[in-house]
Coordinates of C-alpha atoms in Angstrom, one line a residue:
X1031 CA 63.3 111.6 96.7
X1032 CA 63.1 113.2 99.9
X1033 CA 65.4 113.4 102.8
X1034 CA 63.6 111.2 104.9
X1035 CA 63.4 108.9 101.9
X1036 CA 67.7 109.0 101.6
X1037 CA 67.9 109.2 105.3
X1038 CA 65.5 105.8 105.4
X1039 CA 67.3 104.5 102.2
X1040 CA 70.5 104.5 104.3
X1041 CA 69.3 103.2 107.5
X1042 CA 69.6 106.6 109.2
X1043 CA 66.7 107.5 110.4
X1044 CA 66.5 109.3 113.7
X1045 CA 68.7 112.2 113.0
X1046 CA 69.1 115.2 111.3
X1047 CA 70.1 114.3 107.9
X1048 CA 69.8 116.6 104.8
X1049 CA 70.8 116.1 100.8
X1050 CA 72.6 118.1 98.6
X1051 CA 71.8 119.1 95.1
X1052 CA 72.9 117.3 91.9
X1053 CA 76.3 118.4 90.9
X1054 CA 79.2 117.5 88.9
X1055 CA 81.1 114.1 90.2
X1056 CA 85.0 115.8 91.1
X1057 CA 85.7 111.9 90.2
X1058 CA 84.1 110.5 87.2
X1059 CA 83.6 112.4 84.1
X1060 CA 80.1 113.2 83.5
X1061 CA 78.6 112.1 86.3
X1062 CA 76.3 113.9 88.6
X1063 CA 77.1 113.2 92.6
X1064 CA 74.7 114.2 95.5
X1065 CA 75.4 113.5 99.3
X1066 CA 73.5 113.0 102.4
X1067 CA 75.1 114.9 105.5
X1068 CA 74.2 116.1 109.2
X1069 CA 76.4 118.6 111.5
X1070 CA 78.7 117.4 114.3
X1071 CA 78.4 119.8 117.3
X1072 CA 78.4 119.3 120.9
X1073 CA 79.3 116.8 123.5
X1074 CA 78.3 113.9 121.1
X1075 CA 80.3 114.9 118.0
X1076 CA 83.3 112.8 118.7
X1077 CA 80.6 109.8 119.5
X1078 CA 78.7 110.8 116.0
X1079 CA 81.8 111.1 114.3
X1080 CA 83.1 107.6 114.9
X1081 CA 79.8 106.1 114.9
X1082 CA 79.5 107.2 111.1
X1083 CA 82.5 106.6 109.8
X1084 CA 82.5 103.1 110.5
X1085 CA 79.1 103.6 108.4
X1086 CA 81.1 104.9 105.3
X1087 CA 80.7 108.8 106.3
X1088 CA 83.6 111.5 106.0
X1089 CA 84.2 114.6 108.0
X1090 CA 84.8 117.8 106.2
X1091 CA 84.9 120.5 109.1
X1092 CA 81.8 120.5 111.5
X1093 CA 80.0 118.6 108.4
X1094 CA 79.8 114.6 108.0
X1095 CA 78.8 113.5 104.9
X1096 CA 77.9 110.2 103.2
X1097 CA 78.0 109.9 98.7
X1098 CA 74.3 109.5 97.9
X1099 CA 73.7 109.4 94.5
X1100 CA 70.9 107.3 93.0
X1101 CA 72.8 105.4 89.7
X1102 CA 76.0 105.2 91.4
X1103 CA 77.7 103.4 93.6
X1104 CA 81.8 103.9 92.7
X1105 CA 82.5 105.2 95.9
X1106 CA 83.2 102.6 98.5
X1107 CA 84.4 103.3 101.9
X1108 CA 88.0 101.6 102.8
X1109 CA 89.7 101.3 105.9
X1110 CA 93.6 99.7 106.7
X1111 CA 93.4 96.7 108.8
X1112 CA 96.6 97.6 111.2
X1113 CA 97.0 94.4 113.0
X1114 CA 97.8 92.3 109.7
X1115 CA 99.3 95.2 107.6
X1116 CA 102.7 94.0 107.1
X1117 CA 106.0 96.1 106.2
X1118 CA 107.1 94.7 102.7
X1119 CA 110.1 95.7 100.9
X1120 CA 108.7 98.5 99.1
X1121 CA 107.1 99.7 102.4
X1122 CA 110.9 99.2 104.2
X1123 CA 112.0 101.5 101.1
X1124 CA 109.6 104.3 101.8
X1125 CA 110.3 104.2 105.5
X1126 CA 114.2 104.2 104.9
X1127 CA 113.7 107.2 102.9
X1128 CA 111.9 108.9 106.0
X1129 CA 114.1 107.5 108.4
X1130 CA 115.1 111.4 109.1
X1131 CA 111.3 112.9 109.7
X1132 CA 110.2 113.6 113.2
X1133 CA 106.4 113.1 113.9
X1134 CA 104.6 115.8 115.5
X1135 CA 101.1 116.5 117.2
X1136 CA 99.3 120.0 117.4
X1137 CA 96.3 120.8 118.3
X1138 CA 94.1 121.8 114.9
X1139 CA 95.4 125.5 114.6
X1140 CA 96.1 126.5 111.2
X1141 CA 99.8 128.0 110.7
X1142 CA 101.3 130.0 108.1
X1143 CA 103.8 127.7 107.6
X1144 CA 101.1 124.6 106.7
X1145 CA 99.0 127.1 105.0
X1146 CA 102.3 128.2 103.0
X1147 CA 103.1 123.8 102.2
X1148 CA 99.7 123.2 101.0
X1149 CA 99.5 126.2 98.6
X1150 CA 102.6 124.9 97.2
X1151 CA 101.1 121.2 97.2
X1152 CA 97.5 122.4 95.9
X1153 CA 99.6 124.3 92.9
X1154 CA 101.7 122.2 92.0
X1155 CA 99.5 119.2 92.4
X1156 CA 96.0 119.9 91.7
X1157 CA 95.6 123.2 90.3
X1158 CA 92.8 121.6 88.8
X1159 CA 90.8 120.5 91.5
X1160 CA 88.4 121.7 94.2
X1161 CA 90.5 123.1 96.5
X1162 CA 92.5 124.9 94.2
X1163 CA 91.3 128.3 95.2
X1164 CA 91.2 127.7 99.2
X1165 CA 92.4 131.0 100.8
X1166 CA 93.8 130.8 104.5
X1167 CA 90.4 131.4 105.9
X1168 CA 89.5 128.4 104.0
X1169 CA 92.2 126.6 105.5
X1170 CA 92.2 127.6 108.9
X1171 CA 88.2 126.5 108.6
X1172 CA 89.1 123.5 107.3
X1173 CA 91.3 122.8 110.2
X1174 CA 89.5 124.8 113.1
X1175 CA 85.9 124.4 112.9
X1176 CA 85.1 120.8 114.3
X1177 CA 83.9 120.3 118.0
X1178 CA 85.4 116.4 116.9
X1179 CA 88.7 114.9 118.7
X1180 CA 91.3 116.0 115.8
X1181 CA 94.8 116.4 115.6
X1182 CA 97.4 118.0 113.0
X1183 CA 100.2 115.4 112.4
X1184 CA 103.1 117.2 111.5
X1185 CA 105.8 116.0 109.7
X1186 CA 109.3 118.0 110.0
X1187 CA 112.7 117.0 109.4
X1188 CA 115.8 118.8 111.3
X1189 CA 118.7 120.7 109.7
X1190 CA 122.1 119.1 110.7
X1191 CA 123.6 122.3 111.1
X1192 CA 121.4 125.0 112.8
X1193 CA 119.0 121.9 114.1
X1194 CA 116.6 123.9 113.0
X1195 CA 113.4 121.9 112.2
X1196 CA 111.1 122.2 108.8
X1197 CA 107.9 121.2 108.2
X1198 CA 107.7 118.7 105.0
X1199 CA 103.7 117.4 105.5
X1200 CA 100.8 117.6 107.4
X1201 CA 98.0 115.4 108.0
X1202 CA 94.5 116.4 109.8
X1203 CA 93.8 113.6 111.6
X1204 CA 90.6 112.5 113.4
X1205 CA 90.8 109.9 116.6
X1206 CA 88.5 107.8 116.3
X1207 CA 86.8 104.9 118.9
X1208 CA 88.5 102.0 116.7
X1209 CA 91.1 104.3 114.6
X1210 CA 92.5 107.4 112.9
X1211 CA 91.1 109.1 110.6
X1212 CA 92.9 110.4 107.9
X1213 CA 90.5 113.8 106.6
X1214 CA 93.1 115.6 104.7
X1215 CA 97.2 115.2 104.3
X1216 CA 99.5 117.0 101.8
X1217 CA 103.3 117.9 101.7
X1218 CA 105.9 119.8 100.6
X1219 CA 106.0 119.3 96.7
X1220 CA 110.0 119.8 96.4
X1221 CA 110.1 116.5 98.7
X1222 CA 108.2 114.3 96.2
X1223 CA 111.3 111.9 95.7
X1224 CA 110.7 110.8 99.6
X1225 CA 107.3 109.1 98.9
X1226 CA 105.4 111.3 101.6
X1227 CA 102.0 110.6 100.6
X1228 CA 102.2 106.8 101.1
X1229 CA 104.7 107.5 104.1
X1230 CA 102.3 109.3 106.0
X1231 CA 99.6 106.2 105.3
X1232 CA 102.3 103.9 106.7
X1233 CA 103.4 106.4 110.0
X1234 CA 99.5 106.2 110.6
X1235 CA 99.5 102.9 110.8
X1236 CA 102.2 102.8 112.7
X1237 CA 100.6 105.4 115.2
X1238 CA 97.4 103.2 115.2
X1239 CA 99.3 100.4 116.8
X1240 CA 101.1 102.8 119.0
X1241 CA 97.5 103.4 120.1
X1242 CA 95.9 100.1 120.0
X1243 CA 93.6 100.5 117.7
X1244 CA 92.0 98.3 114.9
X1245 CA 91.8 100.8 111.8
X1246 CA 92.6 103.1 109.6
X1247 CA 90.8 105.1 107.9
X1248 CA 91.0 106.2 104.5
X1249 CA 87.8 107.8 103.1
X1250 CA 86.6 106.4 99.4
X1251 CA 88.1 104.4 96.9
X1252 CA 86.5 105.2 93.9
X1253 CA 85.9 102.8 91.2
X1254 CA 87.4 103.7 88.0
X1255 CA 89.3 107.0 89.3
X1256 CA 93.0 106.5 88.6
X1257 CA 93.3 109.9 91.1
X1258 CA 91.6 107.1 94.3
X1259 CA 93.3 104.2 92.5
X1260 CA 96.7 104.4 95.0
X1261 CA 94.5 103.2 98.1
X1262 CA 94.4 99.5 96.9
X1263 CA 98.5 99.5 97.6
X1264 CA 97.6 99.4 101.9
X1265 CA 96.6 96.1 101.3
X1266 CA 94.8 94.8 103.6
X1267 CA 92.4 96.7 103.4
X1268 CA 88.3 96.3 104.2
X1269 CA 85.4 97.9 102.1
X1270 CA 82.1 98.7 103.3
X1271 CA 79.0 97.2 101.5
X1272 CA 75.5 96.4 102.5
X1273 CA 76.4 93.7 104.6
X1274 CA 78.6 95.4 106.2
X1275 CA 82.8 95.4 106.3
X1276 CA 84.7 92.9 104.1
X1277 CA 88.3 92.1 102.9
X1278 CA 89.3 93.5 99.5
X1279 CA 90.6 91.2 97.3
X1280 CA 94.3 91.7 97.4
X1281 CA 94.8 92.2 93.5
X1282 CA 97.6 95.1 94.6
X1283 CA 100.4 94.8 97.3
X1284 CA 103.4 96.7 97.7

């Protein structure tokens, strides 16, 4: 199939859209994924960029990309619906746990310090996966190179005593027309017992209301990946099919 033939295949046609080759799925075990992408540069990348997610892309760097592959179709694009998420108990237990952490914006400049966190994370975490061998160039590209409206979301908590303030997670965080965009987060692995994964979903939520806006954005739940599995919890939460955005069913809430 050609890349007009994807780009047609997925409605896109009119852009610059090109497809990768075959390789292995980082996902399901012996499957094969390829994807269909185009660059974001210019005065139109922010525009692009929240056109396309809310068509199931994802932004990695100054690349958005969209799962293409022929005999498969696990991944499905999910977004938080923020005006009816509500805070549950579990949720109130998370957030009590957090009470302490200060949100923080930066611009999208790598730091030691993050780079420093999500080595930690990355090793202790998934020493396995993709990312494991990402250098701080890699990182600082990761974070740096996008002409998109982005946003590092730190998370620091402050030491009683010296008030000194330590950074415990990180999210890169796209702004969107109709949300945020969570592209990457991570966190300190010695502060595992606070929950900060699923407290940084919750503080963007939070963040999106601040805001006013609709959505938040989570990338792919993958059917049958135990690793994508956790993204059913923000209940409720929308996937993307061919006719368009739907509810999920709510078959986990917590």
């Amino acid at each position: 199939m050609s890349n007009e033939d994807f780009a047609r295949r997925f409605g896109l046609e009119g852009g610059e859209f090109y497809i990768t080759a075959p390789a292995p799925c980082p996902y399901l075990k012996g499957r094969r994924e390829r994807k269909i992408f185009s660059y974001l540069s210019g005065e139109t990348a922010s525009a692009t960029n929240s056109l396309l997610t809310r068509r199931g892309f994802r932004r990695s760097q100054n690349l958005i990309y969209l799962p293409a592959c022929e005999a498969c179709s696990a991944c499905v694009p999910v977004r938080i619906v923020v005006d009816e998420f509500d805070i549950s108990r579990s949720r109130k237990r998370t957030i009590a746990k957090n009470a302490d952490v200060i949100r923080r914006l930066r611009a999208p400049s790598a730091t030691s310090e993050q780079f420093s966190m999500l080595r930690a994370y990355l090793d202790t975490r998934h020493s396995d996966g993709g990312m494991a061998d990402m250098t701080v160039l890699d990182y600082a590209s990761m974070v740096e190179e996008t002409s998109v409206d982005t946003v590092i979301i730190e998370y620091l908590v402050r030491d009683r005593h010296s008030r000194e303030e330590r950074l415990i997670a990180a999210a890169l965080t796209d702004r969107l027309t109709d949300g945020l965009s969570m592209v990457y987060s991570f966190f300190e692995p010695e502060e595992s017992a606070r929950g900060l994964g699923r407290y940084m979903i919750l503080d963007h939520v939070s963040f999106a209301q601040e805001l006013g806006l609709p959505y938040v954005y989570l990338g792919y739940w993958v059917n049958g990946s135990g690793k994508m599995d956790y993204k059913k919890q923000f209940q409720p939460l929308e996937t993307l099919g061919t006719r368009g955005w739907s509810r999920m069913g709510a078959s986990t809430r917590s």
